[in-house]
Coordinates of C-alpha atoms and ligand atoms in Angstrom, one line a residue:
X257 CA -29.2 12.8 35.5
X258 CA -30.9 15.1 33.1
X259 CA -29.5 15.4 29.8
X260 CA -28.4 18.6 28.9
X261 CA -27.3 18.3 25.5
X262 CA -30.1 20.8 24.4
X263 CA -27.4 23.4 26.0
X264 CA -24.5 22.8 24.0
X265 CA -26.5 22.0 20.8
X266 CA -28.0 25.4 21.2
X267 CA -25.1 26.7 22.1
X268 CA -24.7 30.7 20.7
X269 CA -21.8 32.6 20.4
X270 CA -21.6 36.4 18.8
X271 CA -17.8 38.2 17.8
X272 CA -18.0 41.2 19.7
X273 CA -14.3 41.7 19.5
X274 CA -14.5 45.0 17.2
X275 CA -17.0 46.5 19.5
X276 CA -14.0 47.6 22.0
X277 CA -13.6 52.0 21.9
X278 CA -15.0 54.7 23.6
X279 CA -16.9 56.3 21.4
X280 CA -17.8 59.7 22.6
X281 CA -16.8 61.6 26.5
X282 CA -19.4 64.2 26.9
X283 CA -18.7 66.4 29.5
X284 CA -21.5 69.1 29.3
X285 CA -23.9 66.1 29.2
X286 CA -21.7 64.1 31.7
X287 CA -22.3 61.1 29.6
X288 CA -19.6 58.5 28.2
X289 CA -20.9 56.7 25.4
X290 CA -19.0 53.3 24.7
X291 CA -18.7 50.1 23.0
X292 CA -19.6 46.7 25.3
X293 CA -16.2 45.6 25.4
X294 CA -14.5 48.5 27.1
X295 CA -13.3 47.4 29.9
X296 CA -13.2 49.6 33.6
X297 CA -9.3 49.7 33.0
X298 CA -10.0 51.6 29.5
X299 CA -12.7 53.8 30.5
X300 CA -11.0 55.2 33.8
X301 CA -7.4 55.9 31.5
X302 CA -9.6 57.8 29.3
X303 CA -11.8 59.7 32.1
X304 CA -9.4 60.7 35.0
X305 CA -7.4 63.2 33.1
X306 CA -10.5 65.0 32.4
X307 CA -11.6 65.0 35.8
X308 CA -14.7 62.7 35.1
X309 CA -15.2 59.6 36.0
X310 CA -18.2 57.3 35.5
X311 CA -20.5 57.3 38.8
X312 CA -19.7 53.4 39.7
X313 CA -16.3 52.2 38.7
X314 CA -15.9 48.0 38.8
X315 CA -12.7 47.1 40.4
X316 CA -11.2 45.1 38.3
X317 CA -9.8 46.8 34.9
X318 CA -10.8 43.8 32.7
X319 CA -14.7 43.6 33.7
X320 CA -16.3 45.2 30.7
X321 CA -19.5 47.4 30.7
X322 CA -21.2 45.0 28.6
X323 CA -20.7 42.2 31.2
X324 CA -21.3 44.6 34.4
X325 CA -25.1 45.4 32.6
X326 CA -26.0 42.5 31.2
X327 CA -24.3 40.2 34.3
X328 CA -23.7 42.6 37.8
X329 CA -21.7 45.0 38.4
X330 CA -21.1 47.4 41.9
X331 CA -18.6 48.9 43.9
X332 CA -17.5 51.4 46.6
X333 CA -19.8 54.3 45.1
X334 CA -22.8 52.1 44.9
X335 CA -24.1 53.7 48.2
X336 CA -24.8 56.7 46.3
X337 CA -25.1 55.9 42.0
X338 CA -26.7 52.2 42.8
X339 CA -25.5 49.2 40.8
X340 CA -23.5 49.6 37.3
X341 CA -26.7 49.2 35.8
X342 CA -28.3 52.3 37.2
X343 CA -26.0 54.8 35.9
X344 CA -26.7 53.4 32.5
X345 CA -28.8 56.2 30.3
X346 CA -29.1 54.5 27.1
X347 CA -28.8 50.7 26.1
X348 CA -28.5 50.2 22.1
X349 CA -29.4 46.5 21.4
X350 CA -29.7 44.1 18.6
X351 CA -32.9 41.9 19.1
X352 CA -33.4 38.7 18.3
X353 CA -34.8 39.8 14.7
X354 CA -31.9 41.4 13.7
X355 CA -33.3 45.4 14.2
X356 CA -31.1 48.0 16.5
X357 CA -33.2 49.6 18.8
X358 CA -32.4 52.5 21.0
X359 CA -34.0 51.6 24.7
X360 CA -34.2 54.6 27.4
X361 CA -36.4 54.9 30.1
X362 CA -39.2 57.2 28.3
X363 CA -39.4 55.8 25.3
X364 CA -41.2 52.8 23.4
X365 CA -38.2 50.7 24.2
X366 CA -39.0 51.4 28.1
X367 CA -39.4 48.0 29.2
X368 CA -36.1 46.9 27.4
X369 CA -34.1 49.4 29.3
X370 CA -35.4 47.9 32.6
X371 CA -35.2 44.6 32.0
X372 CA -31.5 44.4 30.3
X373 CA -30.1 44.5 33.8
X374 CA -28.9 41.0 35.1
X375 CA -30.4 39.6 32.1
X376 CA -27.2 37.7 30.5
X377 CA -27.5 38.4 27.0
X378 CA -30.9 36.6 26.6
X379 CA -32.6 39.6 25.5
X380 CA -30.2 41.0 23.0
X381 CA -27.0 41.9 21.8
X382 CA -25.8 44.7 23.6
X383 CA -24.0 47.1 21.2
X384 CA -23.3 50.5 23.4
X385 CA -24.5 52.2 25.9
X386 CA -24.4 55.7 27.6
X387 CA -23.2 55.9 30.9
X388 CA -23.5 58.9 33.7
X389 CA -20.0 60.6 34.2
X390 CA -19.3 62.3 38.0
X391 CA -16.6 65.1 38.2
X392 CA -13.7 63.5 40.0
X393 CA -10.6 65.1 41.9
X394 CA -7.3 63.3 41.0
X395 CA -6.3 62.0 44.6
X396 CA -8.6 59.9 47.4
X397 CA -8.4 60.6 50.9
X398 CA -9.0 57.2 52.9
X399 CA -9.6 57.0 56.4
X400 CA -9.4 53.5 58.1
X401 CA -11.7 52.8 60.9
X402 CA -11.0 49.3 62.8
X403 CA -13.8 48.1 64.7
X404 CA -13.7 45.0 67.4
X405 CA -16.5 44.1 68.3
X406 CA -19.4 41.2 67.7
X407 CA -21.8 40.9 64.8
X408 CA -24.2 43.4 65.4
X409 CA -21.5 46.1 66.6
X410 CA -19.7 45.5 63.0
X411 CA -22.7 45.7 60.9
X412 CA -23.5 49.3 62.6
X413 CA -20.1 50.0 62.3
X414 CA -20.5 49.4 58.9
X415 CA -23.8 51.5 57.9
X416 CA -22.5 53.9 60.2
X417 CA -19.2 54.2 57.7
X418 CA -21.8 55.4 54.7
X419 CA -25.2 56.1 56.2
X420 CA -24.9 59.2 58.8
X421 CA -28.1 58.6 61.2
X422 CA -30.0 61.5 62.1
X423 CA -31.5 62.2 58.6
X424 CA -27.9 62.9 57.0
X425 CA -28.5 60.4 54.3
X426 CA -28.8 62.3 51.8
X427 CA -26.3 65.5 53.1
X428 CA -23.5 64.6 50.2
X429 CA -21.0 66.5 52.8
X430 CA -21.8 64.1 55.6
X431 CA -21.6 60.9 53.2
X432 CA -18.0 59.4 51.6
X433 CA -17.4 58.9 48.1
X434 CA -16.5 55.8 48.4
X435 CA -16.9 52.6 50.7
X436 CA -15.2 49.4 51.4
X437 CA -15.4 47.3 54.3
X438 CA -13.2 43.7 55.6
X439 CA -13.4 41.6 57.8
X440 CA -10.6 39.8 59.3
X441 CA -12.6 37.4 61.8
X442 CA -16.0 37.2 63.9
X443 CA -15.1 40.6 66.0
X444 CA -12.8 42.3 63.9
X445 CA -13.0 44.1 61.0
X446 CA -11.8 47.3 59.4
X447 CA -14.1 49.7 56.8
X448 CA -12.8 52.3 54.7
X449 CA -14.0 55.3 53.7
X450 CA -13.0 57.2 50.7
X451 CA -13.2 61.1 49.8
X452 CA -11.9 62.8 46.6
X453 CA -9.1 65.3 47.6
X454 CA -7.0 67.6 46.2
X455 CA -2.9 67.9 45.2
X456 CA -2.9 70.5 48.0
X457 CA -3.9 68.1 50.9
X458 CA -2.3 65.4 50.0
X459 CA 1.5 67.6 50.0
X460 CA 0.4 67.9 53.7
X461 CA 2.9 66.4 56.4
X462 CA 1.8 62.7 57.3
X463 CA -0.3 62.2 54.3
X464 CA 0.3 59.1 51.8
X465 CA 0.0 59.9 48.2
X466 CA -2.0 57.8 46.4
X467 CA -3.2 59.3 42.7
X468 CA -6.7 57.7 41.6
X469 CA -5.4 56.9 38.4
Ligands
LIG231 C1 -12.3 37.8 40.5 C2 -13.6 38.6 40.3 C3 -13.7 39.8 40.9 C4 -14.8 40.6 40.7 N1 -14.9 41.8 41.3 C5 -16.0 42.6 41.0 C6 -16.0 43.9 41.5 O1 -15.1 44.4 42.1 N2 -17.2 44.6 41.3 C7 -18.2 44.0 40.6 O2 -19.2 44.7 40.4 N3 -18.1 42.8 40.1 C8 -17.1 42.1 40.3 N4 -17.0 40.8 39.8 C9 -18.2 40.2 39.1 C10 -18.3 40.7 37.7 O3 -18.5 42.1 37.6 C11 -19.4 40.1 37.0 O4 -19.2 38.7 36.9 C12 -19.6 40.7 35.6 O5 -20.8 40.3 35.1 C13 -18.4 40.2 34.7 O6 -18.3 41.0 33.6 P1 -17.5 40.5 32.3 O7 -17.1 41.8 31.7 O8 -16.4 39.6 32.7 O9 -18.6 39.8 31.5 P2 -18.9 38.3 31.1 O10 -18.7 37.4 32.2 O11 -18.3 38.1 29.8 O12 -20.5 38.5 30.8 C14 -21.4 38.6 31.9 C15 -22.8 38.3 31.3 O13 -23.2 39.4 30.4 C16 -23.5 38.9 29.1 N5 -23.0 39.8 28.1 C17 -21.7 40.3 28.1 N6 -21.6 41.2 27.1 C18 -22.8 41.3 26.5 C19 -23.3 42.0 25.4 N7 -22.6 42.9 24.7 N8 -24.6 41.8 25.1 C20 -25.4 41.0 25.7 N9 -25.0 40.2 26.8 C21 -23.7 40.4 27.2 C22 -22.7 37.5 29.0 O14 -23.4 36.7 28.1 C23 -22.9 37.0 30.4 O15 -24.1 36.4 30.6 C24 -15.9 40.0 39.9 C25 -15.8 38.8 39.3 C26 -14.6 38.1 39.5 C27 -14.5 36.8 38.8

């Protein structure tokens, strides 16, 4: 077996436990700027009742932006925003020699801003960063589609759920907010598609009220 003492000897740990707020919700920029221990649970509290939200949303409340850049992070938007990582505008780091840079994708800190992504902390200490806010409505339609049928007939079933053929991929009216597919066995599977909504729809007769807070 190889010896991997070299691991824990080098072993590296940084107190990140004051770097935890929100530090600024622009909405005529649409940008949240926040600390990289904010955690999804936080930043949605904060950003529903203004009717923003950021573009991809983790779905568990305790994943925390710095983990969802610096590890992986996407969800039922990421047919439209990409991964966490792409709605990110600004990355502040801490680099191995102790200065703060600024990275964003046009200036001299370009190649940092792509390459934080998925990179585990090994280039820096992320510190905050400033991510794209979407205008939200405060209830989600879902529509359930089941599907029977074998593998091929569930994966088109699937595109089908986000992708419109025809050239509708990029028609925002033809393509759900949100997407979320499961499958229950080797023909059968169910995929969900998600629309924001208003109050007003949801009082209609038959429809289940479920607030996106
Ligand atoms: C049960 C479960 C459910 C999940 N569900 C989802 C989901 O719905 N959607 C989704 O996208 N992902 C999901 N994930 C995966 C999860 O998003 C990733 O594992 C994510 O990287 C974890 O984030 P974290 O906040 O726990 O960060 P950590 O695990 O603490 O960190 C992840 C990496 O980022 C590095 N890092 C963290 N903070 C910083 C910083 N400030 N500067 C530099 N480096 C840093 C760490 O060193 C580590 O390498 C799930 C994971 C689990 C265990």
């Amino acid at each position: 077996m190889q010896n991997v003492d070299y691991k824990r000897a080098r072993h590296f740990e940084v107190d990140l436990s004051e770097f935890r707020y929100i530090l600024d919700i622009d909405k005529e920029r649409m940008i949240a700027k926040v600390k990289p221990l904010v955690n999804m649970g936080q930043v949605s509290r904060a950003t529903v009742p203004l009717d923003v939200a950021p573009a991809v949303v983790a779905e568990l409340d305790d994943l925390t932006v710095g983990g969802l850049i610096n590890g992986y992070g996407i969800e039922g938007s990421s047919h439209i925003y990409g991964l966490f990582s792409d709605t990110v505008v600004a990355y502040e780091i801490v680099l191995a020699d102790g200065e703060v840079v600024r990275a964003t994708k046009d200036n001299d800190y370009k190649d940092l801003f792509y390459a934080i992504p998925w990179s585990q902390g090994t280039l820096g200490i992320l510190v905050s960063a400033e991510i794209k806010l979407i205008p939200i409505k405060e209830y989600m339609k879902l529509t359930y589609k089941p599907v029977v049928g074998n593998l091929q007939e569930l994966g088109q079933a699937y595109a089908d759920s986000f992708a419109p053929r025809y050239g509708d991929q990029d028609n925002l009216e033809k393509v759900p907010d949100f997407v979320e597919g499961m499958i229950y066995t080797a023909t059968e599977g169910v995929f969900m598609t998600g629309r924001y909504t208003s109050k007003e729809v949801t009082k209609k007769k038959g429809n289940v009220i479920n607030n996106v807070g």
